[in-house]
Coordinates of C-alpha atoms and ligand atoms in Angstrom, one line a residue:
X1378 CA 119.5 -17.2 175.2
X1379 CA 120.8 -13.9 176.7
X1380 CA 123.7 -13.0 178.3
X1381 CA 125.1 -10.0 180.1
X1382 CA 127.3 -7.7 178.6
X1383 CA 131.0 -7.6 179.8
X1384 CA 131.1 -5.0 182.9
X1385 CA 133.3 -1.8 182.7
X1386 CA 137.3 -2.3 182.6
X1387 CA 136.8 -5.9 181.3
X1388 CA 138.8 -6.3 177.8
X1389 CA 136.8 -6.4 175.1
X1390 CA 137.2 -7.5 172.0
X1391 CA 135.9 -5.9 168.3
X1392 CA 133.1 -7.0 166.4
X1393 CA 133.3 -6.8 162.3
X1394 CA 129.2 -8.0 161.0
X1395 CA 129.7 -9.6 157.7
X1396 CA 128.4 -10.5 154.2
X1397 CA 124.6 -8.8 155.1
X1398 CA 122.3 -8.8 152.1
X1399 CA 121.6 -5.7 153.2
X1400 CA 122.6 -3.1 155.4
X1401 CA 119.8 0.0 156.6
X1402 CA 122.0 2.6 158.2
X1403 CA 119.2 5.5 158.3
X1404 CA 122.4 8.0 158.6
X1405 CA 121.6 11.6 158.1
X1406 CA 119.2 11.4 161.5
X1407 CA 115.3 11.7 161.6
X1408 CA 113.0 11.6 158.8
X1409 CA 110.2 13.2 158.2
X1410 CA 107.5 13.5 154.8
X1411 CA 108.6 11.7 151.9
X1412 CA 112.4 11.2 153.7
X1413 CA 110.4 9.4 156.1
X1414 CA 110.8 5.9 153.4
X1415 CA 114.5 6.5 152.7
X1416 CA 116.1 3.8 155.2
X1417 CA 119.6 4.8 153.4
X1418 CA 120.6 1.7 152.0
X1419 CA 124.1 1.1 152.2
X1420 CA 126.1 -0.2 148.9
X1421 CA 126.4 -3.9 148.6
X1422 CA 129.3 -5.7 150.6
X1423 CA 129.2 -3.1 153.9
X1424 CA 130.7 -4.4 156.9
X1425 CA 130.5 -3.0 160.4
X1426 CA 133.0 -2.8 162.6
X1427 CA 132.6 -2.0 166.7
X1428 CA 134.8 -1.8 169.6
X1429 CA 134.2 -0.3 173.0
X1430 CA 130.5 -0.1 172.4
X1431 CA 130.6 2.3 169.4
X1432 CA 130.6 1.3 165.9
X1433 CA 134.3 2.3 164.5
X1434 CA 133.1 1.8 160.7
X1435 CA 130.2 1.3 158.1
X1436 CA 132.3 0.6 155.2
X1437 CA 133.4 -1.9 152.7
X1438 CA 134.5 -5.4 154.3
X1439 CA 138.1 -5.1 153.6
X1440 CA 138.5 -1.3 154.4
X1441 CA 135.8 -1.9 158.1
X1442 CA 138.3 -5.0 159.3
X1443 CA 141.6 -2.2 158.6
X1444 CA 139.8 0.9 161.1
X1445 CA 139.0 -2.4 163.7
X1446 CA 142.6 -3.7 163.3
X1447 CA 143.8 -0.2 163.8
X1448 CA 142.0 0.8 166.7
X1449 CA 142.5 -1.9 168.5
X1450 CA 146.0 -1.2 168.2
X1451 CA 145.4 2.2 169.2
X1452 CA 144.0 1.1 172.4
X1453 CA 146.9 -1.6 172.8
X1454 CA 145.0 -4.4 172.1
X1455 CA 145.6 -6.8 169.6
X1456 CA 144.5 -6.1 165.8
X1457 CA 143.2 -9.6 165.5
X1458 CA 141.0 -9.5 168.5
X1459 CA 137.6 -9.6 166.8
X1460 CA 134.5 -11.6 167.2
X1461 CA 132.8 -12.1 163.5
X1462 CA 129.4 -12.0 162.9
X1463 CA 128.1 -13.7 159.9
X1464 CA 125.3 -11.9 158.8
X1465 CA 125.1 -13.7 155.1
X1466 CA 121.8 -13.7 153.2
X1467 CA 120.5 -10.9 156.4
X1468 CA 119.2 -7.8 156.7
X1469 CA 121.2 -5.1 159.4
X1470 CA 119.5 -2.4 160.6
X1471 CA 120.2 -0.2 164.0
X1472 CA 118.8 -2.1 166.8
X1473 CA 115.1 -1.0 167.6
X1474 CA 113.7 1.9 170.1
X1475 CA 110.4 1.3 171.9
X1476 CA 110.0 5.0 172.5
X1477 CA 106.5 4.4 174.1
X1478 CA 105.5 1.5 177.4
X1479 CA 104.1 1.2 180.7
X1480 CA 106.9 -1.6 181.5
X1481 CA 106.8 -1.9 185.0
X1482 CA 103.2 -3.1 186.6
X1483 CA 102.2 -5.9 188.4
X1484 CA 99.4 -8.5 187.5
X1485 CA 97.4 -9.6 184.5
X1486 CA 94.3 -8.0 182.8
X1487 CA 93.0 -11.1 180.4
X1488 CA 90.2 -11.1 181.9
X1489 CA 89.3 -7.9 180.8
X1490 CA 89.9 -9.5 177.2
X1491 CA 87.0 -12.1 177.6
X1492 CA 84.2 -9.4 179.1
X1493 CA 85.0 -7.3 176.2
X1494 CA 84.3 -10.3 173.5
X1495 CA 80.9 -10.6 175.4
X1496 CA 80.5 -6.6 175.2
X1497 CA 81.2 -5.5 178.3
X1498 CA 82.1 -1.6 177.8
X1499 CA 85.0 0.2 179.2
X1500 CA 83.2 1.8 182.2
X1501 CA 82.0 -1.9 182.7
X1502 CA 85.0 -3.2 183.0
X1503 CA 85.6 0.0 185.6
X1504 CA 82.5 -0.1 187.2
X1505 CA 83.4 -4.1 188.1
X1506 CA 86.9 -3.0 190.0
X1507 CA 89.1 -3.7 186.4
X1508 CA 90.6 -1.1 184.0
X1509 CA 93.8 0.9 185.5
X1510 CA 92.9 0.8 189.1
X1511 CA 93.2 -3.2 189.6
X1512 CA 96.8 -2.4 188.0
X1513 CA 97.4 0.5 190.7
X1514 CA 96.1 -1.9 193.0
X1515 CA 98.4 -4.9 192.5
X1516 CA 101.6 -2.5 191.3
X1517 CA 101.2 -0.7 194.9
X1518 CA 101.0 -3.7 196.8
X1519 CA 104.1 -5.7 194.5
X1520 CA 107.6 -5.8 196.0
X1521 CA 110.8 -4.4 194.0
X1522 CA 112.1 -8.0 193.6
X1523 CA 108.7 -8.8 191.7
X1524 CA 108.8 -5.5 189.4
X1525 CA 112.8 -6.2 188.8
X1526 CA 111.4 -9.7 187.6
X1527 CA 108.8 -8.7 186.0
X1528 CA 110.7 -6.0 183.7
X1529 CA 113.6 -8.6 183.4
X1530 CA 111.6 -10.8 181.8
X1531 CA 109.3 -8.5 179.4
X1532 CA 112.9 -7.0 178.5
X1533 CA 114.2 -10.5 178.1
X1534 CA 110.9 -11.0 175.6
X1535 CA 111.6 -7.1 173.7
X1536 CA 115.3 -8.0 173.4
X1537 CA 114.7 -11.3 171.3
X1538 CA 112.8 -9.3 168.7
X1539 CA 115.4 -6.7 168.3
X1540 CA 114.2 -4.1 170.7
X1541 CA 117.9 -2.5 172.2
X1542 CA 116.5 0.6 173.9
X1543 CA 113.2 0.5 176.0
X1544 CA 111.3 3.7 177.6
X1545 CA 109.5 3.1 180.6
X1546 CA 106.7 4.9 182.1
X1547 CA 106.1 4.6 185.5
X1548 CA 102.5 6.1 186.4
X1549 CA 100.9 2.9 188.0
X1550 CA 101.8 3.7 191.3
X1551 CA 99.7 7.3 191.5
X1552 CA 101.3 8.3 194.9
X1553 CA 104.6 9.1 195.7
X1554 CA 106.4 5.7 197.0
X1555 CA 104.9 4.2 194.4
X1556 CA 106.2 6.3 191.1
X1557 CA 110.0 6.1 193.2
X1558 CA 109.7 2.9 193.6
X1559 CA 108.7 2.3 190.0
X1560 CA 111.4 4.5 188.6
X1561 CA 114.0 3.4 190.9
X1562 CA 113.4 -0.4 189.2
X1563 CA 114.0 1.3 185.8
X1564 CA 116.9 2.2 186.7
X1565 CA 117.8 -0.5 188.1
X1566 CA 116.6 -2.3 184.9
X1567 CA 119.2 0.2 182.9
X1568 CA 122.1 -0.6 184.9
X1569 CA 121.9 -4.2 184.5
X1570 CA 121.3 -4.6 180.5
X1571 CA 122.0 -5.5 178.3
X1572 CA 118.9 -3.0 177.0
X1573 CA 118.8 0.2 177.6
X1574 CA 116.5 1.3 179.6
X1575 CA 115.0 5.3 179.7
X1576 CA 112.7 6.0 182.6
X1577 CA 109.7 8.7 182.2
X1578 CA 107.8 9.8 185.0
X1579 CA 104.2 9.4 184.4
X1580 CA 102.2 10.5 187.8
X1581 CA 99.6 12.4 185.8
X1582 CA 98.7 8.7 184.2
X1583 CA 95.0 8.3 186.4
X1584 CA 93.2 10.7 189.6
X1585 CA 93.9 7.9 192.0
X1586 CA 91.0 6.4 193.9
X1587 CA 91.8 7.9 197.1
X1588 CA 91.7 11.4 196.0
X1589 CA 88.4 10.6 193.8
X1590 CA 87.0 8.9 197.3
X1591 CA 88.2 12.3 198.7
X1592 CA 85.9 14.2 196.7
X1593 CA 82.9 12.8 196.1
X1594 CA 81.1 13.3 193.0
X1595 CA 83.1 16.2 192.4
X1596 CA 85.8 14.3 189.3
X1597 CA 86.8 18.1 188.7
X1598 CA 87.8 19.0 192.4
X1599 CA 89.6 15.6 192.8
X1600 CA 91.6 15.8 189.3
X1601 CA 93.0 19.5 190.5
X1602 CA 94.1 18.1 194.0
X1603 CA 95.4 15.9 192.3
X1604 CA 97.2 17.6 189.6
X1605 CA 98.3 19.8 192.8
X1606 CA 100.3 17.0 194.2
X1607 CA 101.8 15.6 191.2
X1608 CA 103.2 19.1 191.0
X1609 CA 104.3 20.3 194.6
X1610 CA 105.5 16.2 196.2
X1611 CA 105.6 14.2 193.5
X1612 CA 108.2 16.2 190.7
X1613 CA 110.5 17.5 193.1
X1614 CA 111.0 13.9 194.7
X1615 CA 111.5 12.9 191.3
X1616 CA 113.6 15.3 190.5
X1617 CA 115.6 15.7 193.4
X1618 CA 116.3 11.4 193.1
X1619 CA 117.1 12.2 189.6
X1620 CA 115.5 9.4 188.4
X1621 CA 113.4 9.9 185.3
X1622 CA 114.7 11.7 182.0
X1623 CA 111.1 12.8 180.9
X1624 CA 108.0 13.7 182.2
X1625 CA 104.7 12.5 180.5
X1626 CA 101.1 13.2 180.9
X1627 CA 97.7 11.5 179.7
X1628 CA 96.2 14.3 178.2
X1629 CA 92.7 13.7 177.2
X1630 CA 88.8 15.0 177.9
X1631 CA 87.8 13.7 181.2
X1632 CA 91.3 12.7 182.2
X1633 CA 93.6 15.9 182.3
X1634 CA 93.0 18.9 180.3
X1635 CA 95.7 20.4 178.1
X1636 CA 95.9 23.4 180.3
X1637 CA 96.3 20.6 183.4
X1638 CA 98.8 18.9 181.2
X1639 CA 100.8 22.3 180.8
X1640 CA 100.8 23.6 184.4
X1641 CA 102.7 19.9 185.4
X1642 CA 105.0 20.0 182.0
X1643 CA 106.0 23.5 182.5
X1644 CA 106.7 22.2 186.1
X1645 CA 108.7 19.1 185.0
X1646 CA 111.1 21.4 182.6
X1647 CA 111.7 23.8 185.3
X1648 CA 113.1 20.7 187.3
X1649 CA 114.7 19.8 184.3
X1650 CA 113.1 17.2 182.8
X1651 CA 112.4 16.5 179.2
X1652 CA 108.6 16.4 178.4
X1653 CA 106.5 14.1 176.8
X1654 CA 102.5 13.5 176.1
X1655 CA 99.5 11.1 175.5
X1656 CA 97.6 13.3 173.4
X1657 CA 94.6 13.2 171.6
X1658 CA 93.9 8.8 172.2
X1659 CA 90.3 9.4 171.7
X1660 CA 89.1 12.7 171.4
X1661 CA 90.7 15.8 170.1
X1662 CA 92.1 17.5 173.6
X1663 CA 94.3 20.2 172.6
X1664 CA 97.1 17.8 173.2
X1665 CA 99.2 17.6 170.3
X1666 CA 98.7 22.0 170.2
X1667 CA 100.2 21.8 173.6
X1668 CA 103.1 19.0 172.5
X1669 CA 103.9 21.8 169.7
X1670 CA 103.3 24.6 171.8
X1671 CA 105.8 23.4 174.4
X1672 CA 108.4 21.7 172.2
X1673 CA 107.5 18.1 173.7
X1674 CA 109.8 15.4 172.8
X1675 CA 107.0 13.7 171.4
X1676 CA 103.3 13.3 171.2
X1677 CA 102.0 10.0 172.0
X1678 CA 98.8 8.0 170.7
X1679 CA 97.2 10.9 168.5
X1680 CA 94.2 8.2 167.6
X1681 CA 92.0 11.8 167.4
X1682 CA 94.0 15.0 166.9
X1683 CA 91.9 18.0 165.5
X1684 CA 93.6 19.4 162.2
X1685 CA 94.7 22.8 164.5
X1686 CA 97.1 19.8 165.9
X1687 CA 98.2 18.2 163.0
X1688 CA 99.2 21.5 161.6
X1689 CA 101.2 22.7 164.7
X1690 CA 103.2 19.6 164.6
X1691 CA 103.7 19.9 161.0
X1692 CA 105.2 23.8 162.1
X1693 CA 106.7 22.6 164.8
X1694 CA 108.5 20.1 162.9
X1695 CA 109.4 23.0 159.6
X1696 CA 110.7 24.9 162.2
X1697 CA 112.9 22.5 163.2
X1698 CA 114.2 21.9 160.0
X1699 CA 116.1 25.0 161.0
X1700 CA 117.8 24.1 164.0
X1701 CA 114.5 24.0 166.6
X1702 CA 113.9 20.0 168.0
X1703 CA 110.6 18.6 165.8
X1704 CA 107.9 16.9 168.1
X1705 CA 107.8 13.4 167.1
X1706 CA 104.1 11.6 166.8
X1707 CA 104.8 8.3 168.4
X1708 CA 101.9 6.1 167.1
X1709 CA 100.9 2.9 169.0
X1710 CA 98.5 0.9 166.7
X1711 CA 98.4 -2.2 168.4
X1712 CA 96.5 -0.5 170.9
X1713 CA 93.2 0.0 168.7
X1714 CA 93.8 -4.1 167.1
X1715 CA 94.0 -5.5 170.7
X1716 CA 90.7 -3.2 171.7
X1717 CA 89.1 -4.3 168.4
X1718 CA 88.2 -1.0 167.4
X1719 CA 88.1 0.2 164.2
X1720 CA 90.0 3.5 164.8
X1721 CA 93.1 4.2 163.4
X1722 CA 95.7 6.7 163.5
X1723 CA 95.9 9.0 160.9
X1724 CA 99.4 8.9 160.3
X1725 CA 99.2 9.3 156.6
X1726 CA 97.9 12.6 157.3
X1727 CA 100.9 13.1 159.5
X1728 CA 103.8 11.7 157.4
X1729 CA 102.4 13.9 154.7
X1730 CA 102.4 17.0 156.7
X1731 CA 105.7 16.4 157.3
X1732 CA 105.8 15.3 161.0
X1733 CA 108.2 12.6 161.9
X1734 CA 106.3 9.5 162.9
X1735 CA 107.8 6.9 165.1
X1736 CA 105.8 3.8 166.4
X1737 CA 106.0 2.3 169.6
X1738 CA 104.3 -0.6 171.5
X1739 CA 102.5 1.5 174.7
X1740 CA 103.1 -2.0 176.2
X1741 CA 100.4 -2.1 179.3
X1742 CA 98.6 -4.7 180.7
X1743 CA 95.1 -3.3 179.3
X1744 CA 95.2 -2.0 175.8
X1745 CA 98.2 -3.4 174.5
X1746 CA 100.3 -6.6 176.2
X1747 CA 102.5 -6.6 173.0
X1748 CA 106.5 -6.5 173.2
X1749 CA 107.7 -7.0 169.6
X1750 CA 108.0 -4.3 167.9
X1751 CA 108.2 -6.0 164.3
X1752 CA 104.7 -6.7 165.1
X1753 CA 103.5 -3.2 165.7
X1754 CA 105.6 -2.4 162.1
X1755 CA 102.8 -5.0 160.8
X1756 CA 100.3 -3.4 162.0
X1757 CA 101.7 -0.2 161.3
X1758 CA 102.0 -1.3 157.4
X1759 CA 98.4 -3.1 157.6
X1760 CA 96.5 -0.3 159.4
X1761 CA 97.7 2.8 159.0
X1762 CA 99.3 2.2 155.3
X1763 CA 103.3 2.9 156.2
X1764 CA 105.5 1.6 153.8
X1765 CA 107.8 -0.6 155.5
X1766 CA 111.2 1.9 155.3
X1767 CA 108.3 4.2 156.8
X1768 CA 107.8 1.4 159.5
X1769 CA 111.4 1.1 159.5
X1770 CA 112.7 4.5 160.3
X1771 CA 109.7 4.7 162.8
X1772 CA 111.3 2.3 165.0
X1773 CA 114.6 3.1 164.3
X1774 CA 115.9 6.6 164.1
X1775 CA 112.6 8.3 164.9
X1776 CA 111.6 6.9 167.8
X1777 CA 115.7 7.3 169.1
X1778 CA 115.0 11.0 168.6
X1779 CA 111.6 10.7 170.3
X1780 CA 113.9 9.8 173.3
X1781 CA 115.8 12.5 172.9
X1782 CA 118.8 10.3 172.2
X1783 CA 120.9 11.4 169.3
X1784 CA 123.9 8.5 169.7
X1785 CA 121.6 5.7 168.7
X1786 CA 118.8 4.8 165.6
X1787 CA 121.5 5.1 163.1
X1788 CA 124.4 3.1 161.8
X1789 CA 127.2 5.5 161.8
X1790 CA 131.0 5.5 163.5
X1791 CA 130.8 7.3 166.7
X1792 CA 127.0 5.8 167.5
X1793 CA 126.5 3.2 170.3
X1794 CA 127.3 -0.2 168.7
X1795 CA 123.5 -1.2 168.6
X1796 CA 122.0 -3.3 165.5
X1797 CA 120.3 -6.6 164.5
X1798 CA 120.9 -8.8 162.2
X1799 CA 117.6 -10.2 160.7
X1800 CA 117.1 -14.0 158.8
X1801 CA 115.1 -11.8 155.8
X1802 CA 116.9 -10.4 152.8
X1803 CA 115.3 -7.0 152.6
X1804 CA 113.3 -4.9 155.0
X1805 CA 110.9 -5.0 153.6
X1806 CA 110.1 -8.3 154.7
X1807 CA 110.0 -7.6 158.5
X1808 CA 106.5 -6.3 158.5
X1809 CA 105.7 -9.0 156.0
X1810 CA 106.4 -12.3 157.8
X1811 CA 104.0 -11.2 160.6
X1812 CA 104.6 -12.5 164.0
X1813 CA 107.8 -14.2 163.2
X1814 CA 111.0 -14.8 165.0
X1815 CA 113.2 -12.9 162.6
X1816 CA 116.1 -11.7 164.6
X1817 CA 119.1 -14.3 163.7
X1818 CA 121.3 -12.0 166.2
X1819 CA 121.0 -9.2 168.6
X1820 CA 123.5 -6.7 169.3
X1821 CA 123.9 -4.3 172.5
X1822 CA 127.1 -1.7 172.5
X1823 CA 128.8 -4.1 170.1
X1824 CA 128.0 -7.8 172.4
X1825 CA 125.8 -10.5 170.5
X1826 CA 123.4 -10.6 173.4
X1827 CA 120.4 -12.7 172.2
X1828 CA 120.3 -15.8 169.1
X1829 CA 117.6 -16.3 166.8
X1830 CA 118.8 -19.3 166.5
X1831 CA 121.0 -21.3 167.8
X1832 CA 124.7 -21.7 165.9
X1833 CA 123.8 -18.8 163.7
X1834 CA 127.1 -17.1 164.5
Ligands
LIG1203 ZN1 100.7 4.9 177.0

C-alpha cells in the first residue's frame, strides 16, 4: 500500500494531477477570523504539476503540463517524463499536518477505556498503577527496534488518511536516555519517509515517579527538582544532539505552573529551540498568556483558557498581522469525545477573535488513540461548530505554520510537492462522510506513496 520514496540522486520523473473537481490551494498562507473559511478555491480545470519534490505549477492543464515539460528540460531530462495522476470527479488539497501527537510510546491503555465506562475516575485509574506512568513504564523499558515499529506503523495508518507531516512529542520517557532515545527514533522516523516527521521535546510532560518517590508528600518539592533537571541535563543533551525542533510543556494547575512552564521555554529558546505549549486542558493556567507572552509557536489543547488568554492570543496574532509570528491555538477535540466528556473547546470564541486555529490529533495512548485527521475535522465540524474550509485550513496551512514550516500547507510553485487527492467532489464532504476512507491517492514531495484504492491511478 506504501512505498518509499526514490532516495536522493535517483532520476525522477514529474507528476502533472489531473481533471480534480476541485482543487483547495489555501495560497496566501495562514488564516485567521473570517479568512479562516476561505480554502482559495482554485478555477475549474487546475492541474498541478511537480518535479524534484516541489510543485513547479498550479495552473490550467494545458499551460501546468508546458512549465513540467520545460523544466524537465531544464534539468536535462526528458519533457515527456511525467507520471499522471487522474484525479477526476476528486477533491485536491495540500497534504495534511498533524501539528499535535505523542507518536512514540510503547503499550496499550484500553483497559483504561472499560474502568472508565464503569466510572472509575482519573485518579482511579492512577491510583491502580494506569494513566501516564504505565506508559513511562513500558516506553522506558521498550527497545528502539520496537518504537521504530511502532511509529512505522501508526505513520503507515496517518499516511493512508492523508496525513504528510507528523509532529512528535517525545515526553514518555521522563529521564534523560529515555527523551534521546525517543527523539532519536523521530528522527529516524523522518529520515526514512515517506512522512515527514518533526520531533518536539516534551520532558516537562509528567514529575516522574522516582523524583515524586524522592519527595514524599511534598508534589511541590518534587515538580521543582524536577523542572531543575529538565532544565540543567535534559535541554542541553537535547540540544547539543540537535535532535528536536521545538520544545513543549504541559502547562496546567497541579502539573507545571506557567511560571514553571516559562523558566524551561525561556531555557529551550536560548538553546535554540522553537517553543510550544499544552495550555489551559482543564483549567485556566495562565498558559495561553504565557504562549502569547513568549511568542510560542502554538498553544495546544486550550479546553479552559480564561478570556485574559483568549485576548492575548487574539493580540498576539493582530500583531502579527504586521510582520510578528501569530501563536496558533492547536485544538485537539477528539480528546474530550474519546474521555466522554462534555467539554469542548471554545474555538468559536477563538476563530472570532481572530486567532488562527489549527486542529490536531494529540494522538496518545490515553486520551486520544486516533490517527486520522479527517476524523478530528468531524469532530471538529460536530463539536466545536467549524465550518469545514474552517476544518480545512486547520489541518492544512494552519497547523504547517503551527510547525513553524512555511514550505508546506499550501498549493503553490516553490512548496514541497505534498497533496491528496480525495474520492469526494467538494471539501466539504470530508468532515461529512465520517470515518471514511476518502483518500483515492497520497502524495509525499511529488511520489504517489499510499492508494485509496487500488487501480485508482
Ligand atoms: Zn498532547
Amino acid at each position: 500500500m506504501t512505498r518509499p520514496v526514490p532516495g536522493a540522486g535517483e532520476p525522477t520523473r514529474g507528476l502533472l494531477v489531473v481533471g480534480a473537481a476541485e482543487v483547495a490551494t489555501m495560497s496566501g498562507g495562514p488564516r485567521r477570523g473570517t479568512a479562516q473559511a476561505d480554502p482559495a478555491i482554485a478555477p475549474p480545470g487546475t492541474a498541478i504539476a511537480c518535479l524534484d519534490g516541489r510543485i513547479v505549477a498550479v495552473a490550467p492543464e494545458a499551460e501546468a503540463a508546458e512549465a513540467l515539460a520545460a523544466a524537465l528540460e531544464a534539468g536535462g531530462r526528458h519533457p515527456h517524463a511525467v507520471d499522471v495522476l487522474d484525479a477526476s470527479g476528486a477533491t485536491v488539497t495540500p497534504g495534511l499536518v498533524d501539528a499535535h501527537t505523542h507518536l512514540l510510546f510503547a503499550g496499550s491503555r484500553e483497559d483504561e477505556v472499560a474502568m472508565r465506562a464503569r466510572g472509575a475516575t482519573y485518579l482511579e485509574i492512577l491510583a491502580g498503577g494506569g494513566g501516564i506512568l504505565s506508559t513511562v513504564r513500558a516506553t522506558r523499558a521498550a527497545s528502539e527496534q520496537v518504537l521504530l515499529a511502532h511509529g512505522r506503523r501508526w505513520i503507515g495508518q496517518m499516511l493512508r488518511t492523508g496525513t504528510t507531516t507528523v509532529e512528535a512529542k517525545s515526553g514518555y520517557g521522563l529521564d534523560t536516555a529515555t527523551e534521546l532515545r525517543l527523539l532519536a527514533v523521530a528522527g529516524r522516523l523522518a529520515a526514512e519517509g515517506p512522512a515527514d516527521v518533526v520531533p518536539t521535546f516534551l520532558g516537562a510532560h509528567a514529575v516522574p515517579p522516582e523524583v515524586r518517590a524522592a519527595h514524599p508528600g511534598d508534589v511541590t518539592a518534587a515538580t521543582e527538582a524536577y523542572v531543575a533537571t529538565v532544565i540543567a541535563e535534559q535541554l542541553p543533551a537535547v540540544a547539543a544532539q540537535g535532535i528536536a525542533r521545538s520544545c513543549d510543556v504541559f502547562c496546567e494547575a497541579g502539573v507545571f505552573s506557567a511560571d514553571q512552564a516559562r523558566r524551561i521555554l525561556l531555557a529551550a529558546r536560548a538553546l535554540g529551540l522553537d517553543i510550544r505549549l499544552h495550555a489551559d486542558e482543564l483549567a485556566p493556567s495562565g498558559g495561553a498568556e504565557l504562549a502569547a507572552e513568549l511568542g510560542a509557536l502554538s498553544a495546544d489543547h486550550l479546553g479552559a483558557p480564561s478570556p485574559a488568554g483568549i485576548a492575548a492570543l487574539a493580540s498576539a496574532a493582530a500583531d502579527a498581522a504586521e510582520g510578528a509570528r501569530p501563536v496558533v491555538a492547536v485544538l485537539l477535540p477528539t480528546v474530550p469525545w474519546f474521555l466522554g466528556l462534555d467539554a469542548h473547546e471554545p474555538a468559536r470564541e477563538l476563530i472570532d477573535a481572530g486567532v488562527p486555529v489549527a486542529l490536531a490529533t494529540d494522538f496518545n495512548p490515553g486520551t486520544s488513540p486516533v490517527t486520522s485527521l479527517p476524523l478530528v475535522m468531524t469532530s471538529a465540524v460536530l463539536t466545536l461548530r467549524l465550518d469545514p474550509a474552517e476544518a480545512l485550513v486547520a489541518t492544512t496551512v494552519n497547523a504547517a505554520t503551527a510547525l513553524g514550516l512555511a514550505d508546506r500547507g499550501v498549493l503553490a510553485p516553490g512548496l514541497r510537492a505534498d497533496l491528496v487527492a480525495w474520492d469526494v467532489p467538494t471539501h466539504a464532504q470530508i468532515p461529512y462522510w465520517a470515518g471514511a476512507d476518502l483518500a483515492r491517492a497520497v502524495v509525499v514531495r511529488g511520489h504517489v506513496v499510499a492508494h485509496g484504492r487500488p487501480g485508482a491511478s
